PDB file of C-alpha atoms in Angstrom:
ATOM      1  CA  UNK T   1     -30.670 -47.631  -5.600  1.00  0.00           C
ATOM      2  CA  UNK T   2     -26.769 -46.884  -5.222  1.00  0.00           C
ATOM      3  CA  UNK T   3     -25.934 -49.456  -2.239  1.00  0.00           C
ATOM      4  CA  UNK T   4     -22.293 -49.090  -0.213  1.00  0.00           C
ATOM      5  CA  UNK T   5     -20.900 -50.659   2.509  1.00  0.00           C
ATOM      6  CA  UNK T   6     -19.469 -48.535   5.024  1.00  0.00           C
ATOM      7  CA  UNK T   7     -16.304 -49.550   5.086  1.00  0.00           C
ATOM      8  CA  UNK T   8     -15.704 -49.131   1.561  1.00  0.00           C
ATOM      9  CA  UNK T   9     -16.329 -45.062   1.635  1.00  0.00           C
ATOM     10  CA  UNK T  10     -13.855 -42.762   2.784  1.00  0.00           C
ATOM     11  CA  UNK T  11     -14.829 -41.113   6.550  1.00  0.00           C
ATOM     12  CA  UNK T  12     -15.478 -37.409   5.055  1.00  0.00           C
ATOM     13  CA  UNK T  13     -17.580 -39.249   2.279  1.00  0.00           C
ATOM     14  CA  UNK T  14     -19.395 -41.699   4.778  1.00  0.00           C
ATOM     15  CA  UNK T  15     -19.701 -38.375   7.190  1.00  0.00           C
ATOM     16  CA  UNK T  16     -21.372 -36.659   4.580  1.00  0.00           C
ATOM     17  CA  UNK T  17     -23.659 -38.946   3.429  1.00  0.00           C
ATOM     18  CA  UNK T  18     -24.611 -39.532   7.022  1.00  0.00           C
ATOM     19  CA  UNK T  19     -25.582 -35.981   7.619  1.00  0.00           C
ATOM     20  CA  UNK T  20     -27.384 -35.289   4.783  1.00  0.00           C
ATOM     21  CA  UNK T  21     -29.384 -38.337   5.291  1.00  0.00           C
ATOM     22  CA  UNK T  22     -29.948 -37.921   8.941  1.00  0.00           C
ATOM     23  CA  UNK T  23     -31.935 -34.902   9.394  1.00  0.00           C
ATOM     24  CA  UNK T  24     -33.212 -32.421  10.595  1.00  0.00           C
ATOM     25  CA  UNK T  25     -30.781 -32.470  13.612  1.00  0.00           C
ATOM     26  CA  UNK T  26     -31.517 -30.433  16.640  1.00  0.00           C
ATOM     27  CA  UNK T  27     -28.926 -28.266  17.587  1.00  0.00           C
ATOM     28  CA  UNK T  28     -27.040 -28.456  21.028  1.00  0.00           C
ATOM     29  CA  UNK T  29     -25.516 -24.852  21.677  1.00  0.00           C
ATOM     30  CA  UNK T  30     -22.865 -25.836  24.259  1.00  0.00           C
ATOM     31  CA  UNK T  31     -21.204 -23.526  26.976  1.00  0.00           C
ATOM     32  CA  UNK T  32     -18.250 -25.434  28.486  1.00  0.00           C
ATOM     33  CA  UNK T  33     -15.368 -24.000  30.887  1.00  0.00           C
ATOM     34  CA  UNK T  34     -11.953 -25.466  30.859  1.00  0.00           C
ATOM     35  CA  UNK T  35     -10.110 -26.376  34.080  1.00  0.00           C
ATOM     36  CA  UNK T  36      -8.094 -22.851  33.542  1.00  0.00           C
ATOM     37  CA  UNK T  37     -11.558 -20.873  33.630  1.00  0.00           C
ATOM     38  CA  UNK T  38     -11.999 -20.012  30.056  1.00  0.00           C
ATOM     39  CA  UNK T  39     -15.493 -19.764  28.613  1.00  0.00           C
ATOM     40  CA  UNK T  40     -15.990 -22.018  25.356  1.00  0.00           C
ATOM     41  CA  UNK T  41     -18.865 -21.778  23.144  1.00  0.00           C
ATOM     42  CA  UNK T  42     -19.972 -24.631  20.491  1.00  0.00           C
ATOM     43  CA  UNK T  43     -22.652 -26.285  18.466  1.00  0.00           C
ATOM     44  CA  UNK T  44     -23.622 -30.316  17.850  1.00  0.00           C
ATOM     45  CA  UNK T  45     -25.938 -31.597  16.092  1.00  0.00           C
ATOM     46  CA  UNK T  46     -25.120 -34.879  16.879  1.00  0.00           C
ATOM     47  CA  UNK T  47     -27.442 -33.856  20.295  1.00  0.00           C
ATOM     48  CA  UNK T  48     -30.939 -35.327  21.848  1.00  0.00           C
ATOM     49  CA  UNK T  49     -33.243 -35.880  24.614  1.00  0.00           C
ATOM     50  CA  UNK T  50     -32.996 -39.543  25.787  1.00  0.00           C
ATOM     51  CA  UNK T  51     -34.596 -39.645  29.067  1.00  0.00           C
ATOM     52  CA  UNK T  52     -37.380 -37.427  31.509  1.00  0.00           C
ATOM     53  CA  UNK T  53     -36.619 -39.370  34.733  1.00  0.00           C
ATOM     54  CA  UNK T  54     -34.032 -38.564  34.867  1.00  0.00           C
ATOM     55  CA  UNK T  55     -33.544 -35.475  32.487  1.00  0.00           C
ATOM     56  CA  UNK T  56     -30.728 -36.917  30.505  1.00  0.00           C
ATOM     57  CA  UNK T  57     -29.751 -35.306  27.464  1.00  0.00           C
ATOM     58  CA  UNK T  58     -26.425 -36.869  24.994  1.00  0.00           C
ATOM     59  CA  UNK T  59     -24.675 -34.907  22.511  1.00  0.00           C
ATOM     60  CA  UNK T  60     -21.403 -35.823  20.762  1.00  0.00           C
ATOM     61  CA  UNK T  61     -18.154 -33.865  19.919  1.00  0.00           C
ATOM     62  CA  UNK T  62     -16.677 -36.186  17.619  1.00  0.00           C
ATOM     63  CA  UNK T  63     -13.004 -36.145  16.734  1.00  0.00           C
ATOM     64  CA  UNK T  64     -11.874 -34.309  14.052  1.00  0.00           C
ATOM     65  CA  UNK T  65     -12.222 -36.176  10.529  1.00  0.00           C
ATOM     66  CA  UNK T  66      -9.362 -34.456   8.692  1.00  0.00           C
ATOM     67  CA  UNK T  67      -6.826 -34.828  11.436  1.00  0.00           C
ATOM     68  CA  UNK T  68      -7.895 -36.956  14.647  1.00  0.00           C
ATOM     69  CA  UNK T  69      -7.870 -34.149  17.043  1.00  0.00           C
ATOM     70  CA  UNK T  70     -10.326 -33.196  19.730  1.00  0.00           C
ATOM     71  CA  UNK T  71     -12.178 -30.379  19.959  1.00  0.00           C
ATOM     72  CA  UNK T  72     -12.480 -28.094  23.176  1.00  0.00           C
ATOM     73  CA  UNK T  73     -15.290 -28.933  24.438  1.00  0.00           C
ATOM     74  CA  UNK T  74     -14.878 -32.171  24.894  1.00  0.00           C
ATOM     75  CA  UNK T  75     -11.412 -31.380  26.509  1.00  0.00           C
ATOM     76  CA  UNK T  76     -13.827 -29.473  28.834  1.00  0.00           C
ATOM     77  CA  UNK T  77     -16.275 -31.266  29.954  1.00  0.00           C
ATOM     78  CA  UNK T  78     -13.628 -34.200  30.214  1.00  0.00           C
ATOM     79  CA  UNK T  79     -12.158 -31.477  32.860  1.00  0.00           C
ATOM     80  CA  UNK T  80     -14.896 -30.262  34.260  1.00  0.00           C
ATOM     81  CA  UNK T  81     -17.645 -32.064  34.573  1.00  0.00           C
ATOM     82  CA  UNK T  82     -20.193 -29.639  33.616  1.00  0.00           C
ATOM     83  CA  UNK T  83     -21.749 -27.915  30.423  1.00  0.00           C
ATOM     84  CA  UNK T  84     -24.677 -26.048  29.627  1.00  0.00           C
ATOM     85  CA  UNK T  85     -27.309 -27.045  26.727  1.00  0.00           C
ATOM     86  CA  UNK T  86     -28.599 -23.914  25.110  1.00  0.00           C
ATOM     87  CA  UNK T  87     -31.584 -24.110  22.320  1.00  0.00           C
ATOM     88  CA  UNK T  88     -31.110 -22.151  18.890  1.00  0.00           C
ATOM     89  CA  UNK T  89     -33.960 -20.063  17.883  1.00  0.00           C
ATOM     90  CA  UNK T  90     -34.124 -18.452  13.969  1.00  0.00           C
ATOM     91  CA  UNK T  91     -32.493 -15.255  15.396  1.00  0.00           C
ATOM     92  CA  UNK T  92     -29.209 -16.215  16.683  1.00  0.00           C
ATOM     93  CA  UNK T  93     -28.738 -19.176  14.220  1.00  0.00           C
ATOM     94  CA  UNK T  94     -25.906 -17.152  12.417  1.00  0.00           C
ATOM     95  CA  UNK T  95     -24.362 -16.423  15.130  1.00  0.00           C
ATOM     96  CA  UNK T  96     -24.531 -19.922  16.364  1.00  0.00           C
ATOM     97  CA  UNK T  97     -22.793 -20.722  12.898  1.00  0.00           C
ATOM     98  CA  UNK T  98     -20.158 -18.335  13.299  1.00  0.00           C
ATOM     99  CA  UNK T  99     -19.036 -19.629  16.710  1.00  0.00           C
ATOM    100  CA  UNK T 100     -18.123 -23.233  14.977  1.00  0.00           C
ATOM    101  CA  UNK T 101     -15.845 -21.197  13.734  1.00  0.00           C
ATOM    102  CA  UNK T 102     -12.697 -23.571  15.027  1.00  0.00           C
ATOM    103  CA  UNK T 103     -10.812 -20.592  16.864  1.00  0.00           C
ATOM    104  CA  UNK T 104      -7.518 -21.234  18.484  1.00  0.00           C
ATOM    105  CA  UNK T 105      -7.845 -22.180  22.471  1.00  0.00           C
ATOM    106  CA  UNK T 106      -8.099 -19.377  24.674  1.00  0.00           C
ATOM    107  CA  UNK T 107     -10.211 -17.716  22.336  1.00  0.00           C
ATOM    108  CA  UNK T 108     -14.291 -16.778  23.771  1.00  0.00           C
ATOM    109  CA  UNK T 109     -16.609 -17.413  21.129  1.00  0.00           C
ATOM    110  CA  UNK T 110     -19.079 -15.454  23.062  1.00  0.00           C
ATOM    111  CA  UNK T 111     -17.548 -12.041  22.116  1.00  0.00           C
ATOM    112  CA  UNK T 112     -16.011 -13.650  18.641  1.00  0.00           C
ATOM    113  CA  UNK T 113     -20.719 -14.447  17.662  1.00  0.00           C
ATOM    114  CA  UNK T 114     -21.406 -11.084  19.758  1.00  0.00           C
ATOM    115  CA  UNK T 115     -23.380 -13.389  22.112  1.00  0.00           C
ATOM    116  CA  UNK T 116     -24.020 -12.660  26.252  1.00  0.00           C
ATOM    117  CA  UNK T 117     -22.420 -14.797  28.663  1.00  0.00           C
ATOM    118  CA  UNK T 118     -25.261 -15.199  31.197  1.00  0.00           C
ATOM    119  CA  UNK T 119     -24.323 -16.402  34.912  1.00  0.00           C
ATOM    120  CA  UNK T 120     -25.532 -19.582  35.835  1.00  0.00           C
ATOM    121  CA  UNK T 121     -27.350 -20.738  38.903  1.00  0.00           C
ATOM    122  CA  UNK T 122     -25.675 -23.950  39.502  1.00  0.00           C
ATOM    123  CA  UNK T 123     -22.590 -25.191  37.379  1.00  0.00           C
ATOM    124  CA  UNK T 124     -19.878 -22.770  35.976  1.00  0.00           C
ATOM    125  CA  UNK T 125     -20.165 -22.378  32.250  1.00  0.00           C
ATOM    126  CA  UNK T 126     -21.764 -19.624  31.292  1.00  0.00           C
ATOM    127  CA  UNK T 127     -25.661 -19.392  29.968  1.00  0.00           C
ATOM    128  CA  UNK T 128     -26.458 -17.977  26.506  1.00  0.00           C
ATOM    129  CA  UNK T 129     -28.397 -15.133  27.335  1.00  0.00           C
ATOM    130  CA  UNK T 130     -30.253 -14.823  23.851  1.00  0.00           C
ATOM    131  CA  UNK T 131     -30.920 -18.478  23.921  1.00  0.00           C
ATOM    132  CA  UNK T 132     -35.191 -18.975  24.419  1.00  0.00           C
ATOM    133  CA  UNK T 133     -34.254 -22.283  26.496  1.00  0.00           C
ATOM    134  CA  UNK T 134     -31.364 -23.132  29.021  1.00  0.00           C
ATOM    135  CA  UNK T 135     -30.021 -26.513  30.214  1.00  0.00           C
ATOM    136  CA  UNK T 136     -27.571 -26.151  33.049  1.00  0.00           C
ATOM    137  CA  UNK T 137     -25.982 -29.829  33.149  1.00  0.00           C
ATOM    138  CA  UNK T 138     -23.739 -32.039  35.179  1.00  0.00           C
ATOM    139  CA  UNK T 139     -21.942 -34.752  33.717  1.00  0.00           C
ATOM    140  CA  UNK T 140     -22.179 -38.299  34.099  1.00  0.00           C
ATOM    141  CA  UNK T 141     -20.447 -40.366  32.214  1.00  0.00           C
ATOM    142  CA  UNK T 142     -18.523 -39.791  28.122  1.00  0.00           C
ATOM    143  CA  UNK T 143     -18.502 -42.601  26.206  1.00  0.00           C
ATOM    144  CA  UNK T 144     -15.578 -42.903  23.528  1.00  0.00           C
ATOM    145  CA  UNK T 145     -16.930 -45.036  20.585  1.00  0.00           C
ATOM    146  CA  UNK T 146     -13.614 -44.736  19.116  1.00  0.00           C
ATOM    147  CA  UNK T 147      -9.873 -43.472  18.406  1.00  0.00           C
ATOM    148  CA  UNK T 148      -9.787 -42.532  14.251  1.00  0.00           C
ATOM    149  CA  UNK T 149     -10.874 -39.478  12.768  1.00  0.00           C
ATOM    150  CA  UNK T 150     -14.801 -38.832  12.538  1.00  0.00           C
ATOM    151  CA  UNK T 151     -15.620 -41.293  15.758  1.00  0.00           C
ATOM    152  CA  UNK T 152     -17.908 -39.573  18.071  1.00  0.00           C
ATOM    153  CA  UNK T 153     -17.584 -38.855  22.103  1.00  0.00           C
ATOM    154  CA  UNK T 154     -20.915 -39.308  23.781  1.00  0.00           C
ATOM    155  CA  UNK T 155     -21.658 -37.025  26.103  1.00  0.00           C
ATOM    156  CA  UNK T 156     -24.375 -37.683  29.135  1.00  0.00           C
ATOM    157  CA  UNK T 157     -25.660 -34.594  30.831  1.00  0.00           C
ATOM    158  CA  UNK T 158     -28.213 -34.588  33.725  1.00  0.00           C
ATOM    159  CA  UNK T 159     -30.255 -31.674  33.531  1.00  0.00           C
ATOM    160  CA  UNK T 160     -29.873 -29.795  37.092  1.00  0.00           C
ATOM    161  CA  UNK T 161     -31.847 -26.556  36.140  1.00  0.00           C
ATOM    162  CA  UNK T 162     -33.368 -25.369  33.282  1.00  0.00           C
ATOM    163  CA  UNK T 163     -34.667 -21.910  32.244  1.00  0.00           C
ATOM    164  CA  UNK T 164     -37.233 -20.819  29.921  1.00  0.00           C
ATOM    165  CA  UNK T 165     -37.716 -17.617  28.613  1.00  0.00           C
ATOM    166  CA  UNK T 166     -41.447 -16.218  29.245  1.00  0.00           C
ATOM    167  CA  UNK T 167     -41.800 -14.921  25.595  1.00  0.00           C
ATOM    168  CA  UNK T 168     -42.136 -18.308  24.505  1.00  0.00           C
ATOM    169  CA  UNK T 169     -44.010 -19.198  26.992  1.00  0.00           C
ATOM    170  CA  UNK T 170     -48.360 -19.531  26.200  1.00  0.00           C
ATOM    171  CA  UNK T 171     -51.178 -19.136  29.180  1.00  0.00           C
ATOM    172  CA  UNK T 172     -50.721 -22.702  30.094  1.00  0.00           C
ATOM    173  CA  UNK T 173     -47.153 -22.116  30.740  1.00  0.00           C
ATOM    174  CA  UNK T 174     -46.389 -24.493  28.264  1.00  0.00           C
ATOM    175  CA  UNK T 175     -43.808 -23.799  25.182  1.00  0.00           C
ATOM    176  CA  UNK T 176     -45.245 -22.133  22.437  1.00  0.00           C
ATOM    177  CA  UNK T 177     -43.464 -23.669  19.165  1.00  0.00           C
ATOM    178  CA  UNK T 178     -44.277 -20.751  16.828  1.00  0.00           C
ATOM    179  CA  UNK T 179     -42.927 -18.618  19.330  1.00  0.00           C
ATOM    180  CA  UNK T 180     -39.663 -20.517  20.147  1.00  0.00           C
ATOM    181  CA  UNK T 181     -39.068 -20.408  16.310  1.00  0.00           C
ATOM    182  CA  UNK T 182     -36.003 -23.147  16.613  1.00  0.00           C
ATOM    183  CA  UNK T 183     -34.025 -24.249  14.122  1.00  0.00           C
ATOM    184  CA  UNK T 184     -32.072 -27.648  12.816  1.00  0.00           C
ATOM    185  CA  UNK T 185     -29.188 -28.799  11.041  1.00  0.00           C
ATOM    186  CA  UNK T 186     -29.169 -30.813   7.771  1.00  0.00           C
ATOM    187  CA  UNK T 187     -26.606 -31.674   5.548  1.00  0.00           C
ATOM    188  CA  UNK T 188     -23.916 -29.641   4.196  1.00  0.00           C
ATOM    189  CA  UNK T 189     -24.783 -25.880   5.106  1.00  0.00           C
ATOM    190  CA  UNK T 190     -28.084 -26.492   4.768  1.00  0.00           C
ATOM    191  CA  UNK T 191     -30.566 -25.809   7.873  1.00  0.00           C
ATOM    192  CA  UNK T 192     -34.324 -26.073   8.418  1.00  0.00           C
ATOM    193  CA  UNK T 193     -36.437 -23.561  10.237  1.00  0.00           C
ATOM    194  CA  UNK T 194     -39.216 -25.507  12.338  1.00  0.00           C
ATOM    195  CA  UNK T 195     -41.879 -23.230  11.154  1.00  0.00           C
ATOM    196  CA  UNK T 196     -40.649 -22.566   7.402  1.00  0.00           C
ATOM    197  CA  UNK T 197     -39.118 -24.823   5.989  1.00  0.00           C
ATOM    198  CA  UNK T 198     -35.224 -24.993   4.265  1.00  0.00           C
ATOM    199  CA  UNK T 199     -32.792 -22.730   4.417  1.00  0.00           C
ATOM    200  CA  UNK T 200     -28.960 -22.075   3.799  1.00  0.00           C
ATOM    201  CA  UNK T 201     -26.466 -20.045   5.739  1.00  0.00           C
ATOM    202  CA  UNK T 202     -22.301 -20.073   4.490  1.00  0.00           C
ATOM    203  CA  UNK T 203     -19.931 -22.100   6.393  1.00  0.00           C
ATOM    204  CA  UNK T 204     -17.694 -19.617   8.808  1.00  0.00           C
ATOM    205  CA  UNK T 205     -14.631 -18.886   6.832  1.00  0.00           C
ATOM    206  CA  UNK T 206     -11.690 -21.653   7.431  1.00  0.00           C
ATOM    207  CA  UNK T 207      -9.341 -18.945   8.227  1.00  0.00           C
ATOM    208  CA  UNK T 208     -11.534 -17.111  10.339  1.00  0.00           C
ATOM    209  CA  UNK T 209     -13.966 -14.610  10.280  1.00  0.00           C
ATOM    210  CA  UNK T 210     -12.732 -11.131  12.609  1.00  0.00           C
ATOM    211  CA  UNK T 211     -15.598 -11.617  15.184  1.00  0.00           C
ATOM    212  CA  UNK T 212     -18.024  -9.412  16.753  1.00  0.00           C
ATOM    213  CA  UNK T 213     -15.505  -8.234  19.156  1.00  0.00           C
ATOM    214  CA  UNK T 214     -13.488  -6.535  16.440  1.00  0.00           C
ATOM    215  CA  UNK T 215     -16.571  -4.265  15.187  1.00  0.00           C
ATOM    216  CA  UNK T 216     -16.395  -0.382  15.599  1.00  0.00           C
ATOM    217  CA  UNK T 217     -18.574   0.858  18.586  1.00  0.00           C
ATOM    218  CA  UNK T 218     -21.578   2.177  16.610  1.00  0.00           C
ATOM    219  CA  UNK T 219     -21.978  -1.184  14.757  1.00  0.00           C
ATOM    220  CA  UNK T 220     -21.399  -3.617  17.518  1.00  0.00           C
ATOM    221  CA  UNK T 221     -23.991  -1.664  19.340  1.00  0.00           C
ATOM    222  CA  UNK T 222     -26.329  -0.877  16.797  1.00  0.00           C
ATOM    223  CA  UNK T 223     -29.873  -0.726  17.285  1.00  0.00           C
ATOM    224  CA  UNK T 224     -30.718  -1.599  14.138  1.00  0.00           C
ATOM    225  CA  UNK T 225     -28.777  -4.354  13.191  1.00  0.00           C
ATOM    226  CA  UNK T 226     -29.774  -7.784  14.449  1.00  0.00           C
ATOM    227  CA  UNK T 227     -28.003 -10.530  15.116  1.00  0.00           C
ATOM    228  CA  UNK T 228     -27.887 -12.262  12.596  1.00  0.00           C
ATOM    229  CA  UNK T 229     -27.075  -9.231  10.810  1.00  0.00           C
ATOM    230  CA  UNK T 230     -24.034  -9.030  13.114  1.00  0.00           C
ATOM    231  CA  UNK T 231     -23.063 -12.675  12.830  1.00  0.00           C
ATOM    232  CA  UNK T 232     -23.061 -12.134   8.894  1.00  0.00           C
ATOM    233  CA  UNK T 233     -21.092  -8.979   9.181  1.00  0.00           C
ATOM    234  CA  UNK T 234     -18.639 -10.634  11.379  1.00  0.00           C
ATOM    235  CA  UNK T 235     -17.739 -13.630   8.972  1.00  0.00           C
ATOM    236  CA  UNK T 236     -14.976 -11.643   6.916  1.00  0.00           C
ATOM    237  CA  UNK T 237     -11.469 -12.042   6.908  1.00  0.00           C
ATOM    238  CA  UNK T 238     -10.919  -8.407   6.297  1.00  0.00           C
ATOM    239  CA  UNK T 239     -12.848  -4.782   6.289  1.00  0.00           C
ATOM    240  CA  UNK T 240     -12.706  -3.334   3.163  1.00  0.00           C
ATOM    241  CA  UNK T 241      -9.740  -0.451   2.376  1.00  0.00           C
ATOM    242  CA  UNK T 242     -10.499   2.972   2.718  1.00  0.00           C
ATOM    243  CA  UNK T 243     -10.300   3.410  -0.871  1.00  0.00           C
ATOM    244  CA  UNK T 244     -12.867   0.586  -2.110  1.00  0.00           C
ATOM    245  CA  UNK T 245     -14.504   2.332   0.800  1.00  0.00           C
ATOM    246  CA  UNK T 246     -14.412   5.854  -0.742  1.00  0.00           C
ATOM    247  CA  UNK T 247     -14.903   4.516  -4.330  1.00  0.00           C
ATOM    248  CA  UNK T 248     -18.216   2.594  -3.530  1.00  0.00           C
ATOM    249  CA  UNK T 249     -19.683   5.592  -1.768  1.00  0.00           C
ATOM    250  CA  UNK T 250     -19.204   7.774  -4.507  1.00  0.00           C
ATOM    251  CA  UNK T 251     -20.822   5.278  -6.575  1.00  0.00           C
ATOM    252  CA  UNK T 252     -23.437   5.021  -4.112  1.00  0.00           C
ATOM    253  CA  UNK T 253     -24.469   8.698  -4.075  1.00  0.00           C
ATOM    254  CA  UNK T 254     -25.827   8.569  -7.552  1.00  0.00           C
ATOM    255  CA  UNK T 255     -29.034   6.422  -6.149  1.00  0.00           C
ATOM    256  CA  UNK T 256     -28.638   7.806  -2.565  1.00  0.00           C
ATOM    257  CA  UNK T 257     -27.516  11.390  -2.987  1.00  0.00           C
ATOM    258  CA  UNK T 258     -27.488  12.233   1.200  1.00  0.00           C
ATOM    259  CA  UNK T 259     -25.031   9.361   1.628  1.00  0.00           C
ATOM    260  CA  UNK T 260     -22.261  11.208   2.837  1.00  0.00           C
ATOM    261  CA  UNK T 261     -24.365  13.533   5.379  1.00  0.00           C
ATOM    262  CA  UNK T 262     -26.535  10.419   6.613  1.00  0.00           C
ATOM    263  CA  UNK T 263     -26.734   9.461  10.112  1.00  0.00           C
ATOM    264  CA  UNK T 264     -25.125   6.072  11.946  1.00  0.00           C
ATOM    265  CA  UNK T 265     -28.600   5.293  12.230  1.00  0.00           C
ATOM    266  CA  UNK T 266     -29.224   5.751   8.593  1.00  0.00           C
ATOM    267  CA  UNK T 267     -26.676   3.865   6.814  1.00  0.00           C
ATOM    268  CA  UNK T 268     -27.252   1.147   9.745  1.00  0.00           C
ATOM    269  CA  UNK T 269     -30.663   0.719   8.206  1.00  0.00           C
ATOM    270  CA  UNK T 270     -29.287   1.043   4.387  1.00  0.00           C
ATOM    271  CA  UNK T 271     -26.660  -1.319   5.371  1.00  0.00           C
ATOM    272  CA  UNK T 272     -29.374  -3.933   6.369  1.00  0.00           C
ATOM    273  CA  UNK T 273     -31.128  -4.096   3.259  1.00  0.00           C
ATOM    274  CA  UNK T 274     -27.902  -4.893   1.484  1.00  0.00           C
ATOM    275  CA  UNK T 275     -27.433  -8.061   3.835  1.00  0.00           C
ATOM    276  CA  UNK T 276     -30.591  -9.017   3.187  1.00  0.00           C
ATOM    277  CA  UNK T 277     -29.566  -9.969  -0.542  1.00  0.00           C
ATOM    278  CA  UNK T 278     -26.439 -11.660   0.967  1.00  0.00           C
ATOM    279  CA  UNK T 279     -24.203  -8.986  -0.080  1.00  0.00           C
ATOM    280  CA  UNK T 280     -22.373  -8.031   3.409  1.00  0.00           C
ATOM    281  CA  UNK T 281     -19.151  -6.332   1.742  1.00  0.00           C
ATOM    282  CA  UNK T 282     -21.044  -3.659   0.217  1.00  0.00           C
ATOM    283  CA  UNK T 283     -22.827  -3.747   3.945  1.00  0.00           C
ATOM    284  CA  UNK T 284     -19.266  -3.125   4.952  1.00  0.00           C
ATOM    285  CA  UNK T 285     -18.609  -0.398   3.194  1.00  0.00           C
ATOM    286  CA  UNK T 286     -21.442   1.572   4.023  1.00  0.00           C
ATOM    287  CA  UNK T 287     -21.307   0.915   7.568  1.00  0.00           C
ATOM    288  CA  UNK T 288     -17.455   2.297   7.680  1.00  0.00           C
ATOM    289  CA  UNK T 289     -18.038   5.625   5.614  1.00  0.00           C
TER     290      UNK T 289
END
């Protein structure tokens, strides 16, 4: 066996190994509000359940490895006092990626992922709507376990309310784990899906994908499109130019001859089949002819 001691590897290096090693991680989706009222959307996977009596769940937004800053959410719930756990099933997970997309402050990640802010019962952030499980939480105590780059922030959270969505629900009124279909980080951009197995979604672009919120009507709305399909779609720096646009249709119509005269409906479904190979420009392109 290789053998290192800690202190010997760089942070980043140490931080990787540590990840990759350490997993699966379940995923803490957390809702936070900052003191000025703006919603804030985030995932940890440095997250668990520690306790039952009381319900006491810990996750940790650690600082910053490249540069020793903070992130939001810990400036919120530093603020606050309150945050809200929400589960990630398979069918949000890419739009749980793209919201770790580090967007400047002010910015909602709900509308940037395409994701429903959902009113809470009892503290102020906001509930994920398409999340199967809820956790609205107060906050009892962060504990710092350091100042330099990578150290983590340990967050307490007492679980005041939780809410469960029925679906996943079996006749027992117990959760059904096939049905809640969650999912959990692993190293690098690698994730597992409880029921399947391995599987790998891109990192959000480092300069930013355009968000949800920046889709035309007819493909933010879609019916066809899920979301994942969306959160793919909406990790792109740019939309293609009306002349790749024009150039790739005509290409197109040699396989797909009605192209030109097909419905939103149709080219939402063509569309769909191309991001199911990964390939979301040419996705792009069809959905803006």
């Amino acid at each position: 066996m290789t053998s290192f001691d800690p202190k010997s590897l760089s942070t980043s290096k140490l931080h990787g190994y540590l990840l990759s090693a350490v997993a699966p991680r379940p995923i803490a989706f957390a809702s936070t509000m900052g003191a000025d009222g703006n919603p804030n959307l985030s995932p940890f996977s440095f997250f668990n359940v520690f306790s039952a009596n009381p319900p006491i769940m810990i996750f940790s937004p650690a600082r910053r490895v490249r540069d020793n800053t903070t992130k939001h959410t810990l400036q919120n719930v530093e603020a606050t006092k309150e945050v809200v756990i929400n589960v990630v099933n398979y069918d949000m997970v890419h739009q749980m990626s793209l919201s770790s997309t580090e967007y400047p402050e002010g910015v909602n990640e709900f509308e940037k992922s395409g994701l429903t802010m959902l009113k809470s019962d009892i503290v102020k952030p906001f509930r994920v709507a398409e999340a199967p499980v809820q956790f609205e939480c107060k906050v009892n105590d962060i504990v710092k376990l350091g100042t330099e780059g990578g150290a983590g922030n340990l967050v307490i959270c007492e679980v005041v309310k939780l809410h469960i969505d029925e679906d996943v629900l079996d006749e027992n009124g117990t959760i059904n784990q096939q049905k809640l279909d969650l999912v959990a980080r692993a190293g690098g951009s690698y994730y597992t899906r409880a029921k399947k197995g391995f599987f790998e979604i891109p990192k959000p672009l480092s300069t930013q994908g355009i968000g949800v919120d920046n889709f035309p009507d007819h493909v933010k709305n879609s019916m066809v499109l899920t979301g994942n399909d969306l959160g793919m779609l909406a990790n792109v720096e740019t939309l293609p130019t009306d002349e790749n646009i024009k150039g790739f249709i005509e290409d197109l119509g040699e396989r797909y001859p009605n192209i030109k005269t097909a419905t939103h409906r149709q080219k939402h479904k063509l569309a769909r089949n191309y991001l199911s190979f990964g390939d979301v420009e040419s996705a792009w392109k069809i959905l803006l002819s």
